[in-house]
Amino acid sequence: MFLWPPRFNSGLINFGTGVIVGLFFSYLFVNYIISTEVSNSDSPWRKAAKFVAFADNMKENKDLHGFEHNDEHHFGGENDPHNHADLEHAHGPIGDMTFHNADEEHHKGEGLISQVIAKKVKIFCWILTGKEFHEKRAKHVRDTWAKRCDKFVFMSSETDPRLPAVNLNISEGRDHLWGKTKAAFRYAYENHLSDFDWFLKADDDTYVIIENLRYMLLSHKADEPIHFGCKFKPYVQQVIATILVGYRPGKVRHFMPCHEAGEKLRIGSTDYWSCRFLVLDPLQSYMSGGAGYILSREALRRFIEVAMKDKQKCKIDDDGGAEDAEMGKCLEKVGVTAGDSRDGESRYRFLPFIPEHHVIPGHVDPNFWFWQYIYYPMEQI
């Protein structure tokens, strides 16, 4: 008599073998796709790889800001908060997309509260873009959040009625960003000042939940001189005073580093020099351009009617510089308050980065410039 080993369920064996073989070939296929796509400079995989390398370089770079704080050149290196090199070539899918809407059965009734608030808070949105991004970015902004504004328009270097886009007649490039911003707000002032309560500036890589924005603004009035955004607080270097610095022979009586030495003046036995000196001004704050910011009707009026007519208050003739910092200085000098946009639990409503930076714990390096720039404390995420 022979003893055979116990019989196994052949169906279970076949199933397990199939799973293992399937996983093996899936692994080979995915690796092939990734290796092929990463070699393609235009592929999302390649861009992701570049972004990871960019982030690693930032961690190794000990120069947090990458630029000097001064009025004439406020931006520069890749760690500069005004640099968006990692998103420079990012774009959405080509072609039209379809979306869910409030008319669908399972979405009915969801917007009742927002519809009531929309009647009380009127927002004009202008979105900065470029002609090369009309199809890649702007059309997707138009089809998603922009249509929830009371009116919107894209500011570009080429007219496009499909968006719609207005030609600002200003050269492309970040070197002209301040010029574009001035021209765009002037367009809003000349065409829509009395039609809306608030005027939003956003980029074509920004996403805004307009219903939440209206809710935040509900407690404020259009005639209040105020603007909101993600408030930054870097110190701005400014020449603010002229003093006399005195020296006795062989002995320093006063010492202060001079930015610009003037003429020598002898008083009694003491020699004096006039000296213009620099200080770091902690009072100046501004809203991050990347996060977008919004002006009340009165803030827009003061910007155009007062600041833009006074070279002492605003950089009128020069289109260079950091747009957001320049805007902050102009508004501060005409008495426009830099408002607190945080919610009731002190959480930021305006955020300058893509969602992963803000929702994944530990994603943002503790030494990243952002933590030195934010005006209000934020838990490092």
mmCIF file of N, CA and C in Angstrom, residues 220-270:
data_model
loop_
_atom_site.group_PDB
_atom_site.id
_atom_site.type_symbol
_atom_site.label_atom_id
_atom_site.label_comp_id
_atom_site.label_asym_id
_atom_site.label_seq_id
_atom_site.Cartn_x
_atom_site.Cartn_y
_atom_site.Cartn_z
ATOM 1 N N HIS A 220 -16.018 92.411 6.224
ATOM 2 C CA HIS A 220 -15.315 93.642 5.859
ATOM 3 C C HIS A 220 -16.104 94.405 4.801
ATOM 4 N N LYS A 221 -15.830 95.713 4.722
ATOM 5 C CA LYS A 221 -16.528 96.579 3.784
ATOM 6 C C LYS A 221 -15.598 97.006 2.649
ATOM 7 N N ALA A 222 -16.190 97.262 1.493
ATOM 8 C CA ALA A 222 -15.410 97.654 0.323
ATOM 9 C C ALA A 222 -14.737 99.004 0.494
ATOM 10 N N ASP A 223 -15.296 99.880 1.354
ATOM 11 C CA ASP A 223 -14.695 101.196 1.556
ATOM 12 C C ASP A 223 -13.645 101.193 2.665
ATOM 13 N N GLU A 224 -13.295 100.020 3.150
ATOM 14 C CA GLU A 224 -12.242 99.866 4.154
ATOM 15 C C GLU A 224 -10.899 99.739 3.435
ATOM 16 N N PRO A 225 -9.899 100.573 3.760
ATOM 17 C CA PRO A 225 -8.593 100.479 3.091
ATOM 18 C C PRO A 225 -7.795 99.289 3.620
ATOM 19 N N ILE A 226 -7.933 98.143 2.986
ATOM 20 C CA ILE A 226 -7.313 96.920 3.495
ATOM 21 C C ILE A 226 -7.039 95.963 2.348
ATOM 22 N N HIS A 227 -6.047 95.118 2.519
ATOM 23 C CA HIS A 227 -5.808 94.038 1.560
ATOM 24 C C HIS A 227 -5.397 92.789 2.323
ATOM 25 N N PHE A 228 -5.644 91.630 1.714
ATOM 26 C CA PHE A 228 -5.407 90.346 2.362
ATOM 27 C C PHE A 228 -4.566 89.438 1.472
ATOM 28 N N GLY A 229 -3.854 88.520 2.126
ATOM 29 C CA GLY A 229 -3.060 87.525 1.416
ATOM 30 C C GLY A 229 -2.260 86.731 2.426
ATOM 31 N N CYS A 230 -1.196 86.107 1.978
ATOM 32 C CA CYS A 230 -0.256 85.423 2.869
ATOM 33 C C CYS A 230 0.814 86.437 3.243
ATOM 34 N N LYS A 231 0.737 86.946 4.475
ATOM 35 C CA LYS A 231 1.581 88.079 4.863
ATOM 36 C C LYS A 231 3.014 87.640 5.159
ATOM 37 N N PHE A 232 3.961 88.345 4.525
ATOM 38 C CA PHE A 232 5.389 88.132 4.749
ATOM 39 C C PHE A 232 5.964 89.320 5.519
ATOM 40 N N LYS A 233 7.117 89.090 6.158
ATOM 41 C CA LYS A 233 7.696 90.139 7.004
ATOM 42 C C LYS A 233 9.212 90.291 6.847
ATOM 43 N N PRO A 234 9.804 90.168 5.685
ATOM 44 C CA PRO A 234 11.253 90.370 5.613
ATOM 45 C C PRO A 234 11.593 91.818 5.900
ATOM 46 N N TYR A 235 12.755 92.035 6.458
ATOM 47 C CA TYR A 235 13.197 93.392 6.714
ATOM 48 C C TYR A 235 13.637 94.034 5.405
ATOM 49 N N VAL A 236 13.190 95.245 5.188
ATOM 50 C CA VAL A 236 13.504 95.959 3.962
ATOM 51 C C VAL A 236 14.520 97.039 4.288
ATOM 52 N N GLN A 237 15.650 97.028 3.590
ATOM 53 C CA GLN A 237 16.707 97.982 3.858
ATOM 54 C C GLN A 237 16.354 99.328 3.242
ATOM 55 N N GLN A 238 16.383 100.369 4.046
ATOM 56 C CA GLN A 238 16.013 101.691 3.570
ATOM 57 C C GLN A 238 16.924 102.753 4.175
ATOM 58 N N VAL A 239 17.187 103.826 3.423
ATOM 59 C CA VAL A 239 17.868 104.995 3.957
ATOM 60 C C VAL A 239 16.808 105.865 4.605
ATOM 61 N N ILE A 240 16.920 106.102 5.910
ATOM 62 C CA ILE A 240 15.831 106.832 6.562
ATOM 63 C C ILE A 240 16.275 108.114 7.261
ATOM 64 N N ALA A 241 17.585 108.370 7.408
ATOM 65 C CA ALA A 241 17.960 109.556 8.168
ATOM 66 C C ALA A 241 19.346 110.044 7.791
ATOM 67 N N THR A 242 19.596 111.294 8.108
ATOM 68 C CA THR A 242 20.922 111.886 7.965
ATOM 69 C C THR A 242 21.327 112.440 9.324
ATOM 70 N N ILE A 243 22.515 112.075 9.805
ATOM 71 C CA ILE A 243 22.992 112.559 11.101
ATOM 72 C C ILE A 243 24.402 113.114 10.938
ATOM 73 N N LEU A 244 24.892 113.729 11.986
ATOM 74 C CA LEU A 244 26.279 114.174 12.032
ATOM 75 C C LEU A 244 27.058 113.206 12.903
ATOM 76 N N VAL A 245 28.138 112.670 12.361
ATOM 77 C CA VAL A 245 29.004 111.761 13.108
ATOM 78 C C VAL A 245 30.249 112.531 13.490
ATOM 79 N N GLY A 246 30.565 112.593 14.791
ATOM 80 C CA GLY A 246 31.671 113.429 15.237
ATOM 81 C C GLY A 246 32.887 112.633 15.666
ATOM 82 N N TYR A 247 34.079 113.186 15.412
ATOM 83 C CA TYR A 247 35.335 112.557 15.796
ATOM 84 C C TYR A 247 36.204 113.585 16.527
ATOM 85 N N ARG A 248 36.820 113.179 17.613
ATOM 86 C CA ARG A 248 37.872 113.973 18.235
ATOM 87 C C ARG A 248 39.204 113.364 17.804
ATOM 88 N N PRO A 249 40.249 114.156 17.747
ATOM 89 C CA PRO A 249 41.560 113.608 17.351
ATOM 90 C C PRO A 249 41.955 112.431 18.237
ATOM 91 N N GLY A 250 42.165 111.271 17.613
ATOM 92 C CA GLY A 250 42.602 110.085 18.334
ATOM 93 C C GLY A 250 41.513 109.385 19.114
ATOM 94 N N LYS A 251 40.295 109.870 19.037
ATOM 95 C CA LYS A 251 39.225 109.260 19.820
ATOM 96 C C LYS A 251 37.915 109.298 19.034
ATOM 97 N N VAL A 252 37.247 108.160 18.944
ATOM 98 C CA VAL A 252 35.960 108.109 18.260
ATOM 99 C C VAL A 252 34.876 108.536 19.241
ATOM 100 N N ARG A 253 34.159 109.570 18.868
ATOM 101 C CA ARG A 253 33.100 110.049 19.755
ATOM 102 C C ARG A 253 31.788 109.307 19.488
ATOM 103 N N HIS A 254 31.448 109.146 18.222
ATOM 104 C CA HIS A 254 30.260 108.396 17.832
ATOM 105 C C HIS A 254 30.659 107.460 16.697
ATOM 106 N N PHE A 255 30.011 106.367 16.623
ATOM 107 C CA PHE A 255 30.270 105.493 15.471
ATOM 108 C C PHE A 255 28.971 104.893 14.959
ATOM 109 N N MET A 256 28.788 104.989 13.667
ATOM 110 C CA MET A 256 27.653 104.355 13.007
ATOM 111 C C MET A 256 28.049 104.154 11.556
ATOM 112 N N PRO A 257 27.858 102.958 10.979
ATOM 113 C CA PRO A 257 28.273 102.729 9.591
ATOM 114 C C PRO A 257 27.510 103.626 8.628
ATOM 115 N N CYS A 258 28.256 104.335 7.797
ATOM 116 C CA CYS A 258 27.650 105.260 6.845
ATOM 117 C C CYS A 258 27.364 104.564 5.528
ATOM 118 N N HIS A 259 26.181 104.785 5.015
ATOM 119 C CA HIS A 259 25.854 104.327 3.669
ATOM 120 C C HIS A 259 26.395 105.314 2.646
ATOM 121 N N GLU A 260 26.375 106.590 3.013
ATOM 122 C CA GLU A 260 26.840 107.626 2.100
ATOM 123 C C GLU A 260 27.400 108.775 2.932
ATOM 124 N N ALA A 261 28.713 108.968 2.886
ATOM 125 C CA ALA A 261 29.349 110.025 3.667
ATOM 126 C C ALA A 261 29.183 111.369 2.973
ATOM 127 N N GLY A 262 28.962 112.406 3.782
ATOM 128 C CA GLY A 262 28.780 113.738 3.220
ATOM 129 C C GLY A 262 29.993 114.623 3.458
ATOM 130 N N GLU A 263 29.761 115.927 3.576
ATOM 131 C CA GLU A 263 30.853 116.879 3.721
ATOM 132 C C GLU A 263 31.333 116.963 5.172
ATOM 133 N N LYS A 264 32.609 117.308 5.316
ATOM 134 C CA LYS A 264 33.204 117.477 6.635
ATOM 135 C C LYS A 264 32.831 118.854 7.185
ATOM 136 N N LEU A 265 32.542 118.897 8.486
ATOM 137 C CA LEU A 265 32.172 120.147 9.138
ATOM 138 C C LEU A 265 32.867 120.194 10.491
ATOM 139 N N ARG A 266 33.643 121.277 10.748
ATOM 140 C CA ARG A 266 34.361 121.395 12.017
ATOM 141 C C ARG A 266 33.594 122.320 12.952
ATOM 142 N N ILE A 267 33.288 121.809 14.142
ATOM 143 C CA ILE A 267 32.602 122.591 15.157
ATOM 144 C C ILE A 267 33.463 122.558 16.414
ATOM 145 N N GLY A 268 34.043 123.708 16.768
ATOM 146 C CA GLY A 268 34.964 123.757 17.893
ATOM 147 C C GLY A 268 36.183 122.900 17.601
ATOM 148 N N SER A 269 36.470 121.950 18.496
ATOM 149 C CA SER A 269 37.621 121.065 18.306
ATOM 150 C C SER A 269 37.220 119.708 17.739
ATOM 151 N N THR A 270 35.968 119.606 17.295
ATOM 152 C CA THR A 270 35.470 118.319 16.811
ATOM 153 C C THR A 270 35.150 118.387 15.330
#
